[in-house]
CSV table of C-alpha atoms in Angstrom, one decimal:
chain,number,residue,atom,x,y,z
A,4,ASP,CA,0.0,0.0,0.0
A,5,ALA,CA,1.1,3.5,-0.6
A,6,GLY,CA,2.9,5.0,2.4
A,7,ILE,CA,3.6,1.7,4.1
A,8,THR,CA,6.1,-0.9,3.1
A,9,GLN,CA,7.2,-4.2,4.7
A,10,SER,CA,10.5,-5.9,4.3
A,11,PRO,CA,11.5,-8.5,3.4
A,12,ARG,CA,8.4,-9.7,1.4
A,13,HIS,CA,9.5,-13.4,1.8
A,14,LYS,CA,12.0,-15.0,4.2
A,15,VAL,CA,13.0,-18.6,5.0
A,16,THR,CA,15.0,-19.1,8.2
A,17,GLU,CA,16.1,-21.9,10.4
A,18,THR,CA,14.7,-22.8,13.7
A,19,GLY,CA,16.5,-21.1,16.5
A,20,THR,CA,17.8,-18.1,14.6
A,21,PRO,CA,16.7,-14.5,15.3
A,22,VAL,CA,14.7,-12.7,12.6
A,23,THR,CA,13.7,-9.1,12.3
A,24,LEU,CA,10.9,-7.8,10.1
A,25,ARG,CA,10.6,-4.2,9.3
A,26,CYS,CA,7.6,-1.9,8.7
A,27,HIS,CA,8.3,1.5,7.3
A,28,GLN,CA,5.7,4.2,6.9
A,29,THR,CA,5.8,7.7,5.2
A,30,GLU,CA,2.4,8.8,6.6
A,31,ASN,CA,3.6,10.1,10.0
A,32,HIS,CA,0.9,8.0,11.6
A,33,ARG,CA,1.2,7.6,15.4
A,34,TYR,CA,-0.2,4.1,15.7
A,35,MET,CA,1.4,1.0,14.3
A,36,TYR,CA,0.5,-2.7,14.7
A,37,TRP,CA,1.9,-6.1,13.9
A,38,TYR,CA,-0.5,-8.9,13.1
A,39,ARG,CA,0.0,-12.5,12.0
A,40,GLN,CA,-2.4,-14.3,9.7
A,41,ASP,CA,-2.9,-18.0,9.9
A,42,PRO,CA,-5.5,-20.3,8.3
A,43,GLY,CA,-8.5,-20.7,10.6
A,44,HIS,CA,-7.4,-17.9,12.9
A,45,GLY,CA,-7.8,-14.8,10.8
A,46,LEU,CA,-5.6,-11.9,12.0
A,47,ARG,CA,-4.2,-11.8,15.5
A,48,LEU,CA,-2.5,-8.9,17.1
A,49,ILE,CA,1.1,-9.5,18.2
A,50,HIS,CA,2.3,-6.0,19.4
A,51,TYR,CA,1.4,-2.4,18.8
A,52,SER,CA,2.9,1.0,19.3
A,53,TYR,CA,1.2,4.2,20.2
A,54,GLY,CA,4.2,6.4,19.8
A,55,VAL,CA,8.0,6.4,19.6
A,56,LYS,CA,9.3,4.1,22.3
A,57,ASP,CA,5.7,3.3,23.4
A,58,THR,CA,4.7,-0.3,22.7
A,59,ASP,CA,2.4,-2.8,24.2
A,60,LYS,CA,1.5,-6.5,23.9
A,61,GLY,CA,-1.3,-8.0,21.9
A,62,GLU,CA,-3.0,-11.3,22.2
A,63,VAL,CA,-0.1,-13.5,20.8
A,64,SER,CA,3.1,-11.7,21.9
A,65,ASP,CA,5.0,-14.7,23.3
A,66,GLY,CA,8.3,-15.2,21.4
A,67,TYR,CA,8.1,-11.7,19.8
A,68,SER,CA,9.6,-8.3,20.7
A,69,VAL,CA,9.2,-5.0,19.0
A,70,SER,CA,11.0,-1.7,18.9
A,71,ARG,CA,10.0,1.8,17.6
A,72,SER,CA,12.9,4.3,17.8
A,73,LYS,CA,11.4,6.7,15.3
A,74,THR,CA,7.9,7.4,14.0
A,75,GLU,CA,8.4,5.8,10.6
A,76,ASP,CA,9.8,2.4,11.6
A,77,PHE,CA,8.3,-0.4,13.7
A,78,LEU,CA,10.5,-3.6,13.9
A,79,LEU,CA,9.2,-7.0,14.9
A,80,THR,CA,11.9,-9.5,16.2
A,81,LEU,CA,11.5,-13.2,16.6
A,82,GLU,CA,14.2,-13.8,19.3
A,83,SER,CA,14.6,-17.5,18.4
A,84,ALA,CA,12.4,-18.6,15.5
A,85,THR,CA,10.2,-21.7,15.9
A,86,SER,CA,8.1,-23.6,13.3
A,87,SER,CA,5.0,-22.3,15.0
A,88,GLN,CA,6.0,-18.8,13.9
A,89,THR,CA,5.7,-19.7,10.2
A,90,SER,CA,3.0,-17.3,9.1
A,91,VAL,CA,2.2,-14.2,7.1
A,92,TYR,CA,3.0,-11.0,9.0
A,93,PHE,CA,1.1,-7.8,8.4
A,94,CYS,CA,1.9,-4.3,9.6
A,95,ALA,CA,-0.9,-1.7,9.9
A,96,ILE,CA,-1.0,2.0,10.7
A,97,THR,CA,-3.6,4.5,11.7
A,98,PRO,CA,-3.3,8.2,12.5
A,99,TYR,CA,-5.7,8.2,15.4
A,100,ALA,CA,-7.1,6.0,18.0
A,101,GLY,CA,-10.4,6.4,19.9
A,102,ILE,CA,-14.0,6.0,19.0
A,103,SER,CA,-13.9,9.1,16.9
A,104,ALA,CA,-11.1,7.8,14.7
A,105,PRO,CA,-12.1,8.6,11.2
A,106,GLY,CA,-11.4,5.3,9.5
A,107,GLY,CA,-9.8,1.9,9.7
A,108,TYR,CA,-6.2,0.8,9.4
A,109,THR,CA,-4.0,0.9,6.4
A,110,PHE,CA,-2.2,-2.4,5.9
A,111,GLY,CA,1.1,-3.3,4.3
A,112,SER,CA,1.5,-6.1,1.7
A,113,GLY,CA,2.8,-8.6,4.2
A,114,THR,CA,5.9,-10.7,4.9
A,115,ARG,CA,5.7,-14.4,4.4
A,116,LEU,CA,8.0,-16.1,6.9
A,117,THR,CA,8.8,-19.8,6.8
A,118,VAL,CA,10.8,-21.3,9.7
A,119,VAL,CA,12.3,-24.7,8.7
B,30,GLY,CA,-13.4,-10.0,25.9
B,31,ASN,CA,-14.4,-8.7,22.5
B,32,SER,CA,-14.9,-11.2,19.7
B,33,VAL,CA,-16.2,-11.5,16.1
B,34,THR,CA,-17.8,-14.5,14.6
B,35,GLN,CA,-18.1,-14.9,10.8
B,36,MET,CA,-19.8,-17.5,8.8
B,37,GLU,CA,-17.5,-20.3,7.8
B,38,GLY,CA,-16.4,-20.5,4.3
B,39,PRO,CA,-15.6,-21.1,1.6
B,40,VAL,CA,-18.5,-19.5,-0.2
B,41,THR,CA,-18.8,-20.2,-3.9
B,42,LEU,CA,-21.2,-18.3,-6.1
B,43,SER,CA,-22.0,-17.8,-9.7
B,44,GLU,CA,-21.6,-14.3,-11.2
B,45,GLU,CA,-24.5,-12.0,-10.6
B,46,ALA,CA,-25.7,-14.0,-7.6
B,47,PHE,CA,-26.7,-12.4,-4.3
B,48,LEU,CA,-24.1,-12.5,-1.5
B,49,THR,CA,-24.6,-12.5,2.2
B,50,ILE,CA,-21.7,-13.1,4.7
B,51,ASN,CA,-22.9,-13.2,8.3
B,52,CYS,CA,-21.0,-11.4,11.1
B,53,THR,CA,-21.9,-11.2,14.7
B,54,TYR,CA,-19.9,-9.7,17.5
B,55,THR,CA,-19.5,-9.6,21.3
B,56,ALA,CA,-18.4,-6.3,22.9
B,57,THR,CA,-18.6,-4.6,26.2
B,58,GLY,CA,-19.4,-1.2,24.9
B,59,TYR,CA,-20.3,0.4,21.6
B,60,PRO,CA,-17.7,-0.6,19.0
B,61,SER,CA,-17.2,0.7,15.5
B,62,LEU,CA,-17.6,-2.1,12.9
B,63,PHE,CA,-15.7,-2.7,9.7
B,64,TRP,CA,-15.5,-5.0,6.7
B,65,TYR,CA,-12.0,-5.5,5.2
B,66,VAL,CA,-11.2,-7.4,1.9
B,67,GLN,CA,-8.0,-9.2,1.0
B,68,TYR,CA,-7.4,-10.0,-2.6
B,69,PRO,CA,-5.0,-12.8,-3.4
B,70,GLY,CA,-1.4,-12.0,-2.5
B,71,GLU,CA,-2.2,-8.6,-1.0
B,72,GLY,CA,-2.8,-7.0,2.3
B,73,LEU,CA,-6.2,-6.1,3.8
B,74,GLN,CA,-8.1,-3.1,2.4
B,75,LEU,CA,-10.9,-1.3,4.2
B,76,LEU,CA,-14.2,-2.0,2.4
B,77,LEU,CA,-16.7,-0.2,4.5
B,78,LYS,CA,-17.5,0.8,8.1
B,79,ALA,CA,-20.2,1.9,10.5
B,80,THR,CA,-19.6,3.7,13.7
B,81,LYS,CA,-23.0,3.6,15.5
B,82,ALA,CA,-26.2,1.6,15.6
B,83,ASP,CA,-28.4,1.7,12.5
B,84,ASP,CA,-25.6,3.1,10.4
B,85,LYS,CA,-25.2,1.6,7.0
B,86,GLY,CA,-21.8,1.3,5.4
B,87,SER,CA,-21.5,1.0,1.7
B,88,ASN,CA,-18.8,0.8,-1.0
B,89,LYS,CA,-18.4,-0.8,-4.4
B,90,GLY,CA,-21.9,-2.2,-4.3
B,91,PHE,CA,-21.4,-3.9,-0.9
B,92,GLU,CA,-23.5,-2.9,2.1
B,93,ALA,CA,-23.7,-3.7,5.8
B,94,THR,CA,-25.9,-2.3,8.5
B,95,TYR,CA,-24.9,-2.0,12.2
B,96,ARG,CA,-27.6,-3.8,14.1
B,97,LYS,CA,-27.2,-3.3,17.9
B,98,GLU,CA,-30.3,-5.4,18.8
B,99,THR,CA,-28.9,-8.5,17.1
B,100,THR,CA,-25.2,-7.5,17.5
B,101,SER,CA,-24.7,-8.1,13.8
B,102,PHE,CA,-23.0,-6.5,10.8
B,103,HIS,CA,-23.8,-8.8,7.8
B,104,LEU,CA,-22.2,-8.0,4.5
B,105,GLU,CA,-24.4,-8.1,1.4
B,106,LYS,CA,-24.1,-7.4,-2.3
B,107,GLY,CA,-26.8,-7.8,-4.8
B,108,SER,CA,-24.9,-9.0,-7.8
B,109,VAL,CA,-21.3,-10.4,-7.4
B,110,GLN,CA,-18.6,-10.3,-10.0
B,111,VAL,CA,-15.6,-12.6,-10.6
B,112,SER,CA,-13.4,-9.7,-9.4
B,113,ASP,CA,-15.1,-9.9,-6.0
B,114,SER,CA,-13.3,-13.2,-5.3
B,115,ALA,CA,-11.3,-12.5,-2.1
B,116,VAL,CA,-11.2,-13.1,1.6
B,117,TYR,CA,-13.6,-10.9,3.6
B,118,PHE,CA,-12.9,-10.0,7.3
B,119,CYS,CA,-15.4,-8.5,9.7
B,120,ALA,CA,-13.8,-6.5,12.5
B,121,LEU,CA,-14.7,-4.5,15.6
B,122,TYR,CA,-12.9,-1.5,17.0
B,123,GLU,CA,-13.2,-0.7,20.7
B,124,ASN,CA,-11.4,0.5,23.7
B,125,SER,CA,-9.0,-2.1,25.0
B,126,GLY,CA,-8.1,-0.3,28.2
B,127,GLY,CA,-7.1,3.2,29.2
B,128,SER,CA,-6.6,5.3,26.1
B,129,ASN,CA,-5.8,2.3,23.9
B,130,TYR,CA,-8.1,1.0,21.1
B,131,LYS,CA,-7.9,-2.3,19.3
B,132,LEU,CA,-9.2,-3.8,16.1
B,133,THR,CA,-10.4,-7.4,16.6
B,134,PHE,CA,-10.9,-9.5,13.5
B,135,GLY,CA,-13.1,-12.5,12.6
B,136,LYS,CA,-11.4,-15.5,11.0
B,137,GLY,CA,-12.3,-14.5,7.4
B,138,THR,CA,-14.6,-15.9,4.8
B,139,LEU,CA,-13.2,-16.9,1.4
B,140,LEU,CA,-15.5,-16.0,-1.5
B,141,THR,CA,-15.0,-17.5,-4.9
B,142,VAL,CA,-17.2,-16.2,-7.8
B,143,ASN,CA,-17.3,-18.3,-10.9
B,144,PRO,CA,-18.2,-16.9,-14.4
């Protein structure tokens, strides 16, 4: 999507290795999110950020950490990748939060991660 | 906690057929409701939304009405096209504690439209 890019688009890694996925936005949006998408589960929230250096856990945060040192970048790290972390990872952004937020989220195109 | 339940897929229709994808939700307050669409190999795109009871969201021929009494937000389209083949996600947006808000998704419904 325009204004949000994820890298890499595809990655194959070995069990036990660390992996970092990057989400980069040019929209200057305050809120950023990491989701994973798995068959039969839809999208599940891993971590989110509500500002530089402000992050919090989602519903499936075990085995993942995040960092946001500047507005435009939100990094997701798998400390020691496992096969259960094979998934498609999506980043999303939104400028506002709260019930008066004008719209939904803008999603990146995803990163397909395979852990062998 | 908050949750979204969508009808199980896959749904297979012929072109010009009528489409309904059911969505019901559980929430503690008054969420905003969304439908997102994911075309093959792409990320999710916002299709339509409704922010309060009785609101109707519409876009590209798709409609959904926020029904508080039945806690539902069913997606409908009168005449589907092959290009509508995609995965559709219902989602609710609500306060998750303090000043934080969260989008919770259903599991998605795969729609295939045949010519």
